[in-house]
Amino acid sequence: MPHPETASLLAYCRPGFEGECAQELAARDAGVGGSGFARATRGSGFVEFVTDHTEALAGAWQDLVFARQLLRVLGSARDLPARDRLGVLLPIIEAEHANGMPQRWCDAWVESPDSDATRELAPLCRGLNAALIAALKKKQLIDRGSRWRLHLCLTATDAAFAAAANIDETAPWPGGIPRLKFPRAAPSRSTLKLEEALLVLLDDDERERWLKSGMRAVDLGASPGGWTWQLVARSLHVIAVDNGPMDATLLASGLVDHLRADGFRYRPQKPVDWLVCDMVEQPRRVAELIAQWLAQGWCRYAIFNLKLPMKKRHDEVQLCLTILRDALADAGRRVELRAKQLYHDREEITVFARVA
Ligand SMILES: C[S@@+](CC[C@H](N)C(=O)[O-])C[C@H]1O[C@@H](n2cnc3c(N)ncnc32)[C@H](O)[C@@H]1O
């Protein structure tokens, strides 16, 4: 039956990172004078954050590291009858229309968090999605010009959140996960990490302006070449630094110079456009290295992975971002940072940095 709620937000995250996601939301909330709290279960892939400041926080998806999506909760229900889940959920949505929430929706997605327990809900989500769209159309609640998308998040066969997303400030992929196809010619699956990073951390216009054919890049920890492959696919010249071997086809492209060297000691002979780095190393060491490259002007843009320790992962991320900001401030520069735990990231996050 419907559960009346105080206002809350619903964030999706990588299962196992609910604590970090909740910490981040609490820090943001405290920053606007709130004292909200999270309802989270480890491994569930989502966090509900109850706060009086939903309006101030709802647009924060881009700035949150551990949240794949951030939605405004309209209501939630448990003990949903298997034969008529929408019969319970639609009145919750319609009641919210009266409370100032959108009158019409550009689209409606039925999804479930990314967790072992909810994976089997995918067929149910698909069936319910078709029924939901049909019901909304019948009630004339679909308007393709609306800035609002309706989300139903099934957390079990008989439990769901109804939530709203402003399409200008939320992730444009169901579940907050861009579905990427592994390019068969790429030498490693980690190619998807860089592809996703370019998609999530840059917008269309930035990708076009900042990633141009003929630009020069350095890839630290490049072997066997998945990240280099993404850059070569965009016609960049790459210096691939790694003691390990590089994929032979990639080397034959003529766009790659392979240097068997230590990524921490290597220095470019002249500045390059891009630095990418996927070395498995202590995150602080990587943050210091990238800060040095940016402060010295050895690169303009950087994308790098920070492999997270098992404990205090939120604190470690904040510390690494502070290392970068402080180092650039000492050099009289300001760094722009965008950090996310991507779908293809495991115990790690990916960061984009540039001198602003
Ligand atoms: C996760 S793999 C990189 C995979 C690569 N990004 C790809 O897409 O195929 C990490 C690489 O970092 C390299 N590595 C670790 N420490 C390094 C260092 N100090 N200098 C250069 N490479 C290093 C390892 O040899 C390994 O090949």
Short mmCIF file of N, CA, C and O and ligand atoms in Angstrom, two decimals, residues 187-191 193 219-228 241-244 261-264 278-281 285 307, ligand 1:
data_model
loop_
_atom_site.label_atom_id
_atom_site.label_comp_id
_atom_site.label_asym_id
_atom_site.label_seq_id
_atom_site.Cartn_x
_atom_site.Cartn_y
_atom_site.Cartn_z
N PRO A 187 41.75 -4.01 -27.98
CA PRO A 187 42.57 -5.05 -27.36
C PRO A 187 42.18 -5.43 -25.93
O PRO A 187 42.67 -6.43 -25.42
N SER A 188 41.37 -4.65 -25.25
CA SER A 188 41.00 -5.03 -23.88
C SER A 188 39.64 -4.43 -23.52
O SER A 188 39.23 -3.42 -24.09
N ARG A 189 38.99 -5.06 -22.55
CA ARG A 189 37.66 -4.58 -22.15
C ARG A 189 37.75 -3.21 -21.47
O ARG A 189 36.76 -2.48 -21.43
N SER A 190 38.93 -2.87 -20.94
CA SER A 190 38.97 -1.55 -20.27
C SER A 190 38.81 -0.41 -21.27
O SER A 190 38.61 0.74 -20.85
N THR A 191 38.81 -0.72 -22.56
CA THR A 191 38.49 0.31 -23.56
C THR A 191 37.14 0.96 -23.24
O THR A 191 36.93 2.15 -23.48
N LYS A 193 35.90 1.64 -20.42
CA LYS A 193 36.01 2.65 -19.34
C LYS A 193 36.27 4.02 -19.95
O LYS A 193 35.64 5.01 -19.58
N ASP A 219 49.42 8.03 -23.11
CA ASP A 219 48.65 7.04 -22.34
C ASP A 219 49.62 6.36 -21.37
O ASP A 219 50.49 5.59 -21.79
N LEU A 220 49.49 6.64 -20.07
CA LEU A 220 50.38 6.04 -19.07
C LEU A 220 49.74 4.75 -18.55
O LEU A 220 48.60 4.77 -18.09
N GLY A 221 50.49 3.64 -18.61
CA GLY A 221 49.92 2.34 -18.23
C GLY A 221 49.02 1.86 -19.36
O GLY A 221 47.86 1.52 -19.14
N ALA A 222 49.56 1.83 -20.58
CA ALA A 222 48.72 1.68 -21.78
C ALA A 222 48.45 0.24 -22.19
O ALA A 222 47.49 -0.03 -22.91
N SER A 223 49.30 -0.70 -21.74
CA SER A 223 49.22 -2.09 -22.25
C SER A 223 47.96 -2.80 -21.78
O SER A 223 47.56 -2.62 -20.62
N PRO A 224 47.28 -3.58 -22.62
CA PRO A 224 47.60 -3.87 -24.02
C PRO A 224 47.08 -2.85 -25.04
O PRO A 224 47.37 -2.96 -26.22
N GLY A 225 46.29 -1.83 -24.58
CA GLY A 225 45.97 -0.77 -25.54
C GLY A 225 44.50 -0.38 -25.67
O GLY A 225 44.14 0.32 -26.62
N GLY A 226 43.68 -0.79 -24.73
CA GLY A 226 42.24 -0.46 -24.83
C GLY A 226 41.97 1.04 -24.83
O GLY A 226 41.14 1.53 -25.59
N TRP A 227 42.67 1.77 -23.98
CA TRP A 227 42.46 3.23 -23.93
C TRP A 227 43.09 3.88 -25.16
O TRP A 227 42.51 4.76 -25.78
N THR A 228 44.32 3.42 -25.50
CA THR A 228 44.97 3.96 -26.71
C THR A 228 44.06 3.74 -27.92
O THR A 228 43.92 4.62 -28.78
N VAL A 241 52.83 4.51 -22.96
CA VAL A 241 53.92 4.25 -22.02
C VAL A 241 53.58 3.06 -21.14
O VAL A 241 52.61 3.12 -20.37
N ASP A 242 54.33 2.01 -21.27
CA ASP A 242 54.08 0.81 -20.44
C ASP A 242 55.20 -0.18 -20.73
O ASP A 242 55.63 -0.33 -21.88
N ASN A 243 55.65 -0.89 -19.69
CA ASN A 243 56.65 -1.94 -19.92
C ASN A 243 56.02 -3.17 -20.54
O ASN A 243 56.72 -4.01 -21.10
N GLY A 244 54.71 -3.27 -20.45
CA GLY A 244 54.01 -4.40 -21.04
C GLY A 244 53.83 -4.22 -22.54
O GLY A 244 54.02 -3.12 -23.07
N ALA A 261 58.64 2.33 -20.58
CA ALA A 261 59.21 3.24 -19.56
C ALA A 261 58.28 3.28 -18.35
O ALA A 261 57.14 2.81 -18.40
N ASP A 262 58.80 3.86 -17.26
CA ASP A 262 58.02 4.03 -16.04
C ASP A 262 57.15 5.29 -16.20
O ASP A 262 57.68 6.39 -16.42
N GLY A 263 55.85 5.13 -16.06
CA GLY A 263 54.93 6.25 -16.23
C GLY A 263 55.15 7.38 -15.24
O GLY A 263 54.76 8.52 -15.50
N PHE A 264 55.76 7.08 -14.11
CA PHE A 264 56.00 8.13 -13.12
C PHE A 264 57.24 8.96 -13.45
O PHE A 264 57.41 10.06 -12.95
N ASP A 278 45.85 4.88 -16.66
CA ASP A 278 45.11 3.76 -16.05
C ASP A 278 46.07 2.86 -15.27
O ASP A 278 45.86 1.67 -15.15
N MET A 279 47.15 3.47 -14.75
CA MET A 279 48.13 2.67 -14.00
C MET A 279 47.53 2.22 -12.68
O MET A 279 46.86 3.01 -12.00
N VAL A 280 47.78 0.96 -12.33
CA VAL A 280 47.30 0.46 -11.04
C VAL A 280 48.31 0.91 -9.99
O VAL A 280 49.40 0.37 -9.90
N GLU A 281 47.95 1.95 -9.26
CA GLU A 281 48.87 2.56 -8.29
C GLU A 281 48.06 3.20 -7.17
O GLU A 281 46.85 3.34 -7.29
N ARG A 285 49.30 8.91 -5.31
CA ARG A 285 50.46 9.03 -6.20
C ARG A 285 50.01 9.45 -7.59
O ARG A 285 50.64 10.28 -8.24
N LYS A 307 42.28 4.08 -8.39
CA LYS A 307 41.91 2.78 -7.82
C LYS A 307 41.72 3.00 -6.32
O LYS A 307 42.64 3.48 -5.64
C1 LIG B 1 44.77 -1.80 -15.95
S1 LIG B 1 46.18 -1.99 -16.95
C2 LIG B 1 45.91 -0.84 -18.23
C3 LIG B 1 44.95 -1.30 -19.28
C4 LIG B 1 44.88 -0.34 -20.42
N1 LIG B 1 44.35 0.96 -20.02
C5 LIG B 1 44.01 -0.87 -21.53
O1 LIG B 1 42.96 -0.27 -21.78
O2 LIG B 1 44.36 -1.87 -22.15
C6 LIG B 1 47.41 -1.21 -16.00
C7 LIG B 1 48.73 -1.09 -16.72
O3 LIG B 1 49.52 -0.19 -15.98
C8 LIG B 1 50.86 -0.57 -16.17
N2 LIG B 1 51.67 0.08 -15.13
C9 LIG B 1 51.60 -0.05 -13.79
N3 LIG B 1 52.53 0.71 -13.21
C10 LIG B 1 53.18 1.35 -14.22
C11 LIG B 1 54.23 2.30 -14.24
N4 LIG B 1 54.81 2.74 -13.13
N5 LIG B 1 54.62 2.75 -15.44
C12 LIG B 1 54.05 2.34 -16.60
N6 LIG B 1 53.05 1.45 -16.61
C13 LIG B 1 52.62 0.96 -15.44
C14 LIG B 1 50.83 -2.08 -16.11
O4 LIG B 1 51.95 -2.63 -16.79
C15 LIG B 1 49.51 -2.40 -16.81
O5 LIG B 1 49.73 -2.72 -18.17
#
